[in-house]
PDB file of C-alpha atoms in Angstrom:
ATOM      1  CA  LEU Z  23     -29.550  15.423  19.491  1.00  0.00           C
ATOM      2  CA  HIS Z  24     -28.340  12.077  20.474  1.00  0.00           C
ATOM      3  CA  LEU Z  25     -28.558   9.502  17.739  1.00  0.00           C
ATOM      4  CA  SER Z  26     -27.373   5.777  17.411  1.00  0.00           C
ATOM      5  CA  ILE Z  27     -24.011   5.265  15.671  1.00  0.00           C
ATOM      6  CA  ARG Z  28     -26.018   3.382  12.569  1.00  0.00           C
ATOM      7  CA  ARG Z  29     -28.300   6.051  12.303  1.00  0.00           C
ATOM      8  CA  GLN Z  30     -25.779   8.694  12.336  1.00  0.00           C
ATOM      9  CA  ARG Z  31     -24.182   6.975   9.551  1.00  0.00           C
ATOM     10  CA  GLN Z  32     -27.324   6.825   7.906  1.00  0.00           C
ATOM     11  CA  MET Z  33     -28.095  10.576   7.883  1.00  0.00           C
ATOM     12  CA  CYS Z  34     -24.313  11.118   6.547  1.00  0.00           C
ATOM     13  CA  ILE Z  35     -24.918   9.058   3.536  1.00  0.00           C
ATOM     14  CA  ARG Z  36     -28.359  10.023   2.501  1.00  0.00           C
ATOM     15  CA  ASP Z  37     -29.276  12.964   0.292  1.00  0.00           C
ATOM     16  CA  ARG Z  38     -30.081  15.538   2.980  1.00  0.00           C
ATOM     17  CA  SER Z  39     -32.699  17.336   0.303  1.00  0.00           C
ATOM     18  CA  SER Z  40     -34.859  14.360   1.066  1.00  0.00           C
ATOM     19  CA  ALA Z  41     -35.514  14.842   4.530  1.00  0.00           C
ATOM     20  CA  PHE Z  42     -38.396  17.018   5.698  1.00  0.00           C
ATOM     21  CA  PHE Z  43     -36.635  18.287   8.532  1.00  0.00           C
ATOM     22  CA  LYS Z  44     -32.954  18.220   7.761  1.00  0.00           C
ATOM     23  CA  PRO Z  45     -30.350  17.335  10.296  1.00  0.00           C
ATOM     24  CA  ASN Z  46     -27.721  19.905  11.171  1.00  0.00           C
ATOM     25  CA  ILE Z  47     -25.976  18.458  14.307  1.00  0.00           C
ATOM     26  CA  ILE Z  48     -24.446  14.858  14.735  1.00  0.00           C
ATOM     27  CA  PHE Z  49     -23.957  14.247  18.530  1.00  0.00           C
ATOM     28  CA  LEU Z  50     -21.178  11.714  19.352  1.00  0.00           C
ATOM     29  CA  SER Z  51     -20.343  10.237  22.671  1.00  0.00           C
ATOM     30  CA  MET Z  52     -16.955   8.638  23.944  1.00  0.00           C
ATOM     31  CA  LEU Z  53     -19.258   6.300  25.979  1.00  0.00           C
ATOM     32  CA  GLU Z  54     -20.573   4.334  22.931  1.00  0.00           C
ATOM     33  CA  ARG Z  55     -18.554   1.035  22.247  1.00  0.00           C
ATOM     34  CA  LYS Z  56     -15.050   0.972  20.897  1.00  0.00           C
ATOM     35  CA  GLU Z  57     -16.103  -0.251  17.197  1.00  0.00           C
ATOM     36  CA  SER Z  58     -18.191   2.546  17.216  1.00  0.00           C
ATOM     37  CA  ILE Z  59     -15.865   5.013  18.729  1.00  0.00           C
ATOM     38  CA  LYS Z  60     -13.216   3.799  15.905  1.00  0.00           C
ATOM     39  CA  GLY Z  61     -15.576   5.071  12.899  1.00  0.00           C
ATOM     40  CA  PHE Z  62     -15.885   8.830  14.587  1.00  0.00           C
ATOM     41  CA  PRO Z  63     -13.334  10.636  12.573  1.00  0.00           C
ATOM     42  CA  THR Z  64     -14.840   9.186   9.446  1.00  0.00           C
ATOM     43  CA  ILE Z  65     -18.282  10.597  10.323  1.00  0.00           C
ATOM     44  CA  MET Z  66     -16.876  13.641  11.270  1.00  0.00           C
ATOM     45  CA  THR Z  67     -15.059  13.872   8.018  1.00  0.00           C
ATOM     46  CA  GLU Z  68     -18.496  13.604   6.410  1.00  0.00           C
ATOM     47  CA  ALA Z  69     -20.480  15.943   8.076  1.00  0.00           C
ATOM     48  CA  LYS Z  70     -18.158  18.445   7.154  1.00  0.00           C
ATOM     49  CA  ARG Z  71     -18.664  17.417   3.401  1.00  0.00           C
ATOM     50  CA  LEU Z  72     -22.465  17.418   4.085  1.00  0.00           C
ATOM     51  CA  GLY Z  73     -22.278  20.777   5.997  1.00  0.00           C
ATOM     52  CA  LEU Z  74     -23.418  19.208   9.125  1.00  0.00           C
ATOM     53  CA  GLY Z  75     -21.879  20.377  12.721  1.00  0.00           C
ATOM     54  CA  VAL Z  76     -20.297  17.605  14.840  1.00  0.00           C
ATOM     55  CA  ILE Z  77     -20.529  17.490  19.082  1.00  0.00           C
ATOM     56  CA  LEU Z  78     -18.038  14.869  20.706  1.00  0.00           C
ATOM     57  CA  TYR Z  79     -18.833  14.391  24.164  1.00  0.00           C
ATOM     58  CA  VAL Z  80     -15.911  13.197  26.352  1.00  0.00           C
ATOM     59  CA  PRO Z  81     -16.915  12.402  29.832  1.00  0.00           C
ATOM     60  CA  HIS Z  82     -14.326  12.738  32.657  1.00  0.00           C
ATOM     61  CA  PRO Z  83     -15.320   8.958  34.804  1.00  0.00           C
ATOM     62  CA  ARG Z  84     -15.360  10.978  38.297  1.00  0.00           C
ATOM     63  CA  ALA Z  85     -15.872  14.695  37.548  1.00  0.00           C
ATOM     64  CA  LEU Z  86     -18.970  14.012  35.176  1.00  0.00           C
ATOM     65  CA  LEU Z  87     -20.400  17.363  34.403  1.00  0.00           C
ATOM     66  CA  GLY Z  88     -19.359  18.722  37.796  1.00  0.00           C
ATOM     67  CA  GLN Z  89     -21.513  21.559  39.367  1.00  0.00           C
ATOM     68  CA  GLU Z  90     -22.976  22.661  36.039  1.00  0.00           C
ATOM     69  CA  GLN Z  91     -21.920  26.244  37.073  1.00  0.00           C
ATOM     70  CA  LYS Z  92     -18.874  27.389  34.664  1.00  0.00           C
ATOM     71  CA  ILE Z  93     -18.366  26.773  30.975  1.00  0.00           C
ATOM     72  CA  ASN Z  94     -14.857  27.659  29.284  1.00  0.00           C
ATOM     73  CA  VAL Z  95     -15.181  27.893  25.818  1.00  0.00           C
ATOM     74  CA  TRP Z  96     -11.324  27.509  24.352  1.00  0.00           C
ATOM     75  CA  ILE Z  97     -10.126  29.770  21.207  1.00  0.00           C
ATOM     76  CA  ASP Z  98      -6.890  29.010  20.085  1.00  0.00           C
ATOM     77  CA  ASP Z  99      -4.552  31.144  18.439  1.00  0.00           C
ATOM     78  CA  ARG Z 100      -5.595  32.978  15.093  1.00  0.00           C
ATOM     79  CA  ALA Z 101      -2.305  34.073  13.896  1.00  0.00           C
ATOM     80  CA  GLY Z 102      -2.969  37.525  13.677  1.00  0.00           C
ATOM     81  CA  GLN Z 103      -6.375  37.207  12.403  1.00  0.00           C
ATOM     82  CA  TRP Z 104      -7.945  38.680  15.219  1.00  0.00           C
ATOM     83  CA  ASN Z 105     -10.328  41.220  13.109  1.00  0.00           C
ATOM     84  CA  ILE Z 106     -13.632  40.451  13.678  1.00  0.00           C
ATOM     85  CA  ASP Z 107     -14.326  41.911  10.288  1.00  0.00           C
ATOM     86  CA  LYS Z 108     -12.526  38.767   9.196  1.00  0.00           C
ATOM     87  CA  GLY Z 109     -15.101  36.309  10.771  1.00  0.00           C
ATOM     88  CA  THR Z 110     -15.311  34.129  13.710  1.00  0.00           C
ATOM     89  CA  GLY Z 111     -13.616  31.061  12.304  1.00  0.00           C
ATOM     90  CA  SER Z 112     -14.729  27.946  13.379  1.00  0.00           C
ATOM     91  CA  ILE Z 113     -16.021  29.064  16.756  1.00  0.00           C
ATOM     92  CA  ASP Z 114     -19.356  29.969  16.191  1.00  0.00           C
ATOM     93  CA  LEU Z 115     -21.092  26.689  16.900  1.00  0.00           C
ATOM     94  CA  PRO Z 116     -18.927  26.197  20.245  1.00  0.00           C
ATOM     95  CA  ILE Z 117     -20.256  29.491  21.342  1.00  0.00           C
ATOM     96  CA  LEU Z 118     -23.662  28.704  20.462  1.00  0.00           C
ATOM     97  CA  THR Z 119     -23.695  25.310  22.606  1.00  0.00           C
ATOM     98  CA  ALA Z 120     -21.908  26.751  25.207  1.00  0.00           C
ATOM     99  CA  PHE Z 121     -24.609  29.437  25.153  1.00  0.00           C
ATOM    100  CA  LYS Z 122     -27.530  26.552  25.293  1.00  0.00           C
ATOM    101  CA  LEU Z 123     -25.456  24.927  28.169  1.00  0.00           C
ATOM    102  CA  MET Z 124     -25.744  28.277  30.028  1.00  0.00           C
ATOM    103  CA  GLN Z 125     -29.620  28.750  29.533  1.00  0.00           C
ATOM    104  CA  ASN Z 126     -30.274  24.902  31.168  1.00  0.00           C
ATOM    105  CA  TRP Z 127     -27.816  25.265  33.659  1.00  0.00           C
ATOM    106  CA  ASN Z 128     -28.259  28.630  34.565  1.00  0.00           C
ATOM    107  CA  ALA Z 129     -24.277  28.902  34.544  1.00  0.00           C
ATOM    108  CA  ASP Z 130     -21.513  31.346  33.421  1.00  0.00           C
ATOM    109  CA  ILE Z 131     -19.576  31.142  30.401  1.00  0.00           C
ATOM    110  CA  ARG Z 132     -15.727  32.388  30.335  1.00  0.00           C
ATOM    111  CA  LEU Z 133     -14.212  32.717  27.014  1.00  0.00           C
ATOM    112  CA  ILE Z 134     -10.664  32.181  26.735  1.00  0.00           C
ATOM    113  CA  SER Z 135      -8.606  33.043  23.817  1.00  0.00           C
ATOM    114  CA  VAL Z 136      -4.690  31.625  23.507  1.00  0.00           C
ATOM    115  CA  VAL Z 137      -2.039  33.797  21.904  1.00  0.00           C
ATOM    116  CA  ASN Z 138       1.419  32.452  21.323  1.00  0.00           C
ATOM    117  CA  ASN Z 139       2.776  36.267  20.627  1.00  0.00           C
ATOM    118  CA  LYS Z 140       2.425  38.276  23.765  1.00  0.00           C
ATOM    119  CA  ASP Z 141       2.004  41.240  21.205  1.00  0.00           C
ATOM    120  CA  GLU Z 142      -1.276  40.054  20.091  1.00  0.00           C
ATOM    121  CA  LYS Z 143      -3.101  40.174  23.721  1.00  0.00           C
ATOM    122  CA  LYS Z 144      -4.458  43.356  22.991  1.00  0.00           C
ATOM    123  CA  SER Z 145      -6.079  42.428  19.854  1.00  0.00           C
ATOM    124  CA  ALA Z 146      -7.227  39.379  21.077  1.00  0.00           C
ATOM    125  CA  LYS Z 147      -8.753  40.773  23.862  1.00  0.00           C
ATOM    126  CA  ARG Z 148     -10.593  43.341  21.661  1.00  0.00           C
ATOM    127  CA  PHE Z 149     -11.611  40.610  19.525  1.00  0.00           C
ATOM    128  CA  LEU Z 150     -13.454  39.116  22.768  1.00  0.00           C
ATOM    129  CA  LYS Z 151     -14.820  41.566  22.997  1.00  0.00           C
ATOM    130  CA  ASP Z 152     -16.368  42.477  19.725  1.00  0.00           C
ATOM    131  CA  ILE Z 153     -17.908  38.804  19.649  1.00  0.00           C
ATOM    132  CA  VAL Z 154     -19.633  39.618  23.234  1.00  0.00           C
ATOM    133  CA  GLU Z 155     -21.111  42.771  22.065  1.00  0.00           C
ATOM    134  CA  LEU Z 156     -22.173  42.067  18.309  1.00  0.00           C
ATOM    135  CA  ALA Z 157     -23.572  38.540  19.397  1.00  0.00           C
ATOM    136  CA  ARG Z 158     -25.258  40.309  22.446  1.00  0.00           C
ATOM    137  CA  LEU Z 159     -24.022  37.538  24.899  1.00  0.00           C
ATOM    138  CA  PRO Z 160     -24.589  37.652  28.401  1.00  0.00           C
ATOM    139  CA  ILE Z 161     -21.013  36.946  28.832  1.00  0.00           C
ATOM    140  CA  THR Z 162     -18.803  39.042  31.488  1.00  0.00           C
ATOM    141  CA  ASP Z 163     -15.779  36.591  31.549  1.00  0.00           C
ATOM    142  CA  THR Z 164     -13.042  36.778  29.122  1.00  0.00           C
ATOM    143  CA  GLU Z 165      -9.629  35.955  29.504  1.00  0.00           C
ATOM    144  CA  VAL Z 166      -6.081  35.879  27.132  1.00  0.00           C
ATOM    145  CA  MET Z 167      -3.769  33.286  27.660  1.00  0.00           C
ATOM    146  CA  VAL Z 168       0.041  33.644  26.243  1.00  0.00           C
ATOM    147  CA  GLY Z 169       1.692  30.326  24.975  1.00  0.00           C
ATOM    148  CA  GLU Z 170       0.835  26.911  23.503  1.00  0.00           C
ATOM    149  CA  MET Z 171      -2.864  25.923  23.927  1.00  0.00           C
ATOM    150  CA  ASP Z 172      -1.834  22.460  24.823  1.00  0.00           C
ATOM    151  CA  SER Z 173       0.509  23.795  28.053  1.00  0.00           C
ATOM    152  CA  LEU Z 174      -1.613  26.086  29.388  1.00  0.00           C
ATOM    153  CA  ILE Z 175      -4.789  23.990  29.275  1.00  0.00           C
ATOM    154  CA  LYS Z 176      -3.484  22.167  32.423  1.00  0.00           C
ATOM    155  CA  ASN Z 177      -3.438  25.239  34.500  1.00  0.00           C
ATOM    156  CA  GLY Z 178      -6.456  27.136  32.803  1.00  0.00           C
ATOM    157  CA  PRO Z 179      -9.272  28.313  34.879  1.00  0.00           C
ATOM    158  CA  TYR Z 180     -11.628  26.015  36.551  1.00  0.00           C
ATOM    159  CA  ALA Z 181     -14.502  25.024  34.884  1.00  0.00           C
ATOM    160  CA  ASP Z 182     -17.373  22.420  35.045  1.00  0.00           C
ATOM    161  CA  ILE Z 183     -16.963  21.563  31.561  1.00  0.00           C
ATOM    162  CA  ASN Z 184     -14.369  22.613  28.740  1.00  0.00           C
ATOM    163  CA  ILE Z 185     -15.406  23.364  25.346  1.00  0.00           C
ATOM    164  CA  PHE Z 186     -13.197  23.375  22.112  1.00  0.00           C
ATOM    165  CA  ALA Z 187     -13.284  23.921  18.482  1.00  0.00           C
ATOM    166  CA  THR Z 188     -11.721  21.143  16.220  1.00  0.00           C
ATOM    167  CA  GLU Z 189     -11.309  20.886  12.895  1.00  0.00           C
ATOM    168  CA  ASP Z 190     -11.224  17.772  10.425  1.00  0.00           C
ATOM    169  CA  ASN Z 191      -8.939  14.540  11.451  1.00  0.00           C
ATOM    170  CA  ILE Z 192      -9.755  14.581  14.843  1.00  0.00           C
ATOM    171  CA  ASN Z 193      -7.404  12.559  17.263  1.00  0.00           C
ATOM    172  CA  LEU Z 194      -9.633  10.572  19.541  1.00  0.00           C
ATOM    173  CA  ASP Z 195      -6.372   9.659  21.663  1.00  0.00           C
ATOM    174  CA  TYR Z 196      -5.523  13.457  22.069  1.00  0.00           C
ATOM    175  CA  CYS Z 197      -9.436  14.170  23.055  1.00  0.00           C
ATOM    176  CA  ALA Z 198      -9.380  11.276  25.463  1.00  0.00           C
ATOM    177  CA  ASP Z 199      -6.312  12.735  27.093  1.00  0.00           C
ATOM    178  CA  MET Z 200      -7.894  16.483  27.201  1.00  0.00           C
ATOM    179  CA  ILE Z 201     -10.245  15.041  30.199  1.00  0.00           C
ATOM    180  CA  ASN Z 202      -6.988  14.119  32.480  1.00  0.00           C
ATOM    181  CA  GLN Z 203      -5.515  17.498  31.384  1.00  0.00           C
ATOM    182  CA  THR Z 204      -8.750  19.742  32.126  1.00  0.00           C
ATOM    183  CA  GLU Z 205      -9.760  17.048  34.831  1.00  0.00           C
ATOM    184  CA  THR Z 206     -13.389  17.934  33.514  1.00  0.00           C
ATOM    185  CA  SER Z 207     -15.626  16.494  30.817  1.00  0.00           C
ATOM    186  CA  CYS Z 208     -14.581  18.058  27.390  1.00  0.00           C
ATOM    187  CA  LEU Z 209     -17.155  19.026  24.424  1.00  0.00           C
ATOM    188  CA  PHE Z 210     -14.660  18.944  20.921  1.00  0.00           C
ATOM    189  CA  ILE Z 211     -17.241  20.602  18.529  1.00  0.00           C
ATOM    190  CA  GLN Z 212     -16.793  20.859  14.408  1.00  0.00           C
ATOM    191  CA  ASP Z 213     -18.354  23.595  13.174  1.00  0.00           C
ATOM    192  CA  SER Z 214     -20.735  22.782   9.822  1.00  0.00           C
ATOM    193  CA  GLY Z 215     -19.507  26.423   8.534  1.00  0.00           C
ATOM    194  CA  ASN Z 216     -23.479  27.728   8.334  1.00  0.00           C
ATOM    195  CA  GLU Z 217     -23.618  29.092  11.653  1.00  0.00           C
ATOM    196  CA  ASN Z 218     -23.262  32.661  12.726  1.00  0.00           C
ATOM    197  CA  ILE Z 219     -22.945  33.794  16.303  1.00  0.00           C
ATOM    198  CA  LEU Z 220     -23.265  37.548  15.043  1.00  0.00           C
ATOM    199  CA  ALA Z 221     -26.394  37.332  12.867  1.00  0.00           C
TER     200      ALA Z 221
END
């Protein structure tokens, strides 16, 4: 769902209960004008308050969408919270988005988990396995990398697009830098809190 910035702001401000079909995702693109892009952090904060998901598209100027064959979904370190019983955190909408792209492109998804502590590698592997099995996802490629995400991304496995979960207070300069680090287009996705890949 690609909406104009003005329309996006109207949707964020309006009372959601007045809509017959309530919007649940706002799509933002870094291809918009600079004046509009400056308002993205405010839109994302308001979207979080209203229980809306946000997808921020940051295109690579040359790679674009590549061959549309491989999708990386990055899961940052969960600081010991690798038990699926404690929830999936903010990765539901990123994985669901990757699944939709997979269907449209006939592509493959790779789930990549990052752990800062090498002793948690086994737990992270189990976490990924549980996600794939319990969500009944057609994903066969998972990987656990040890270190800090920012340092691992540059040498991460090849993909045509990289997907990252993001929280409030998004740093647009950081997002723009990620397309240089990964040499791909990227999606930064803010979960609404209502998605559930295990449902």
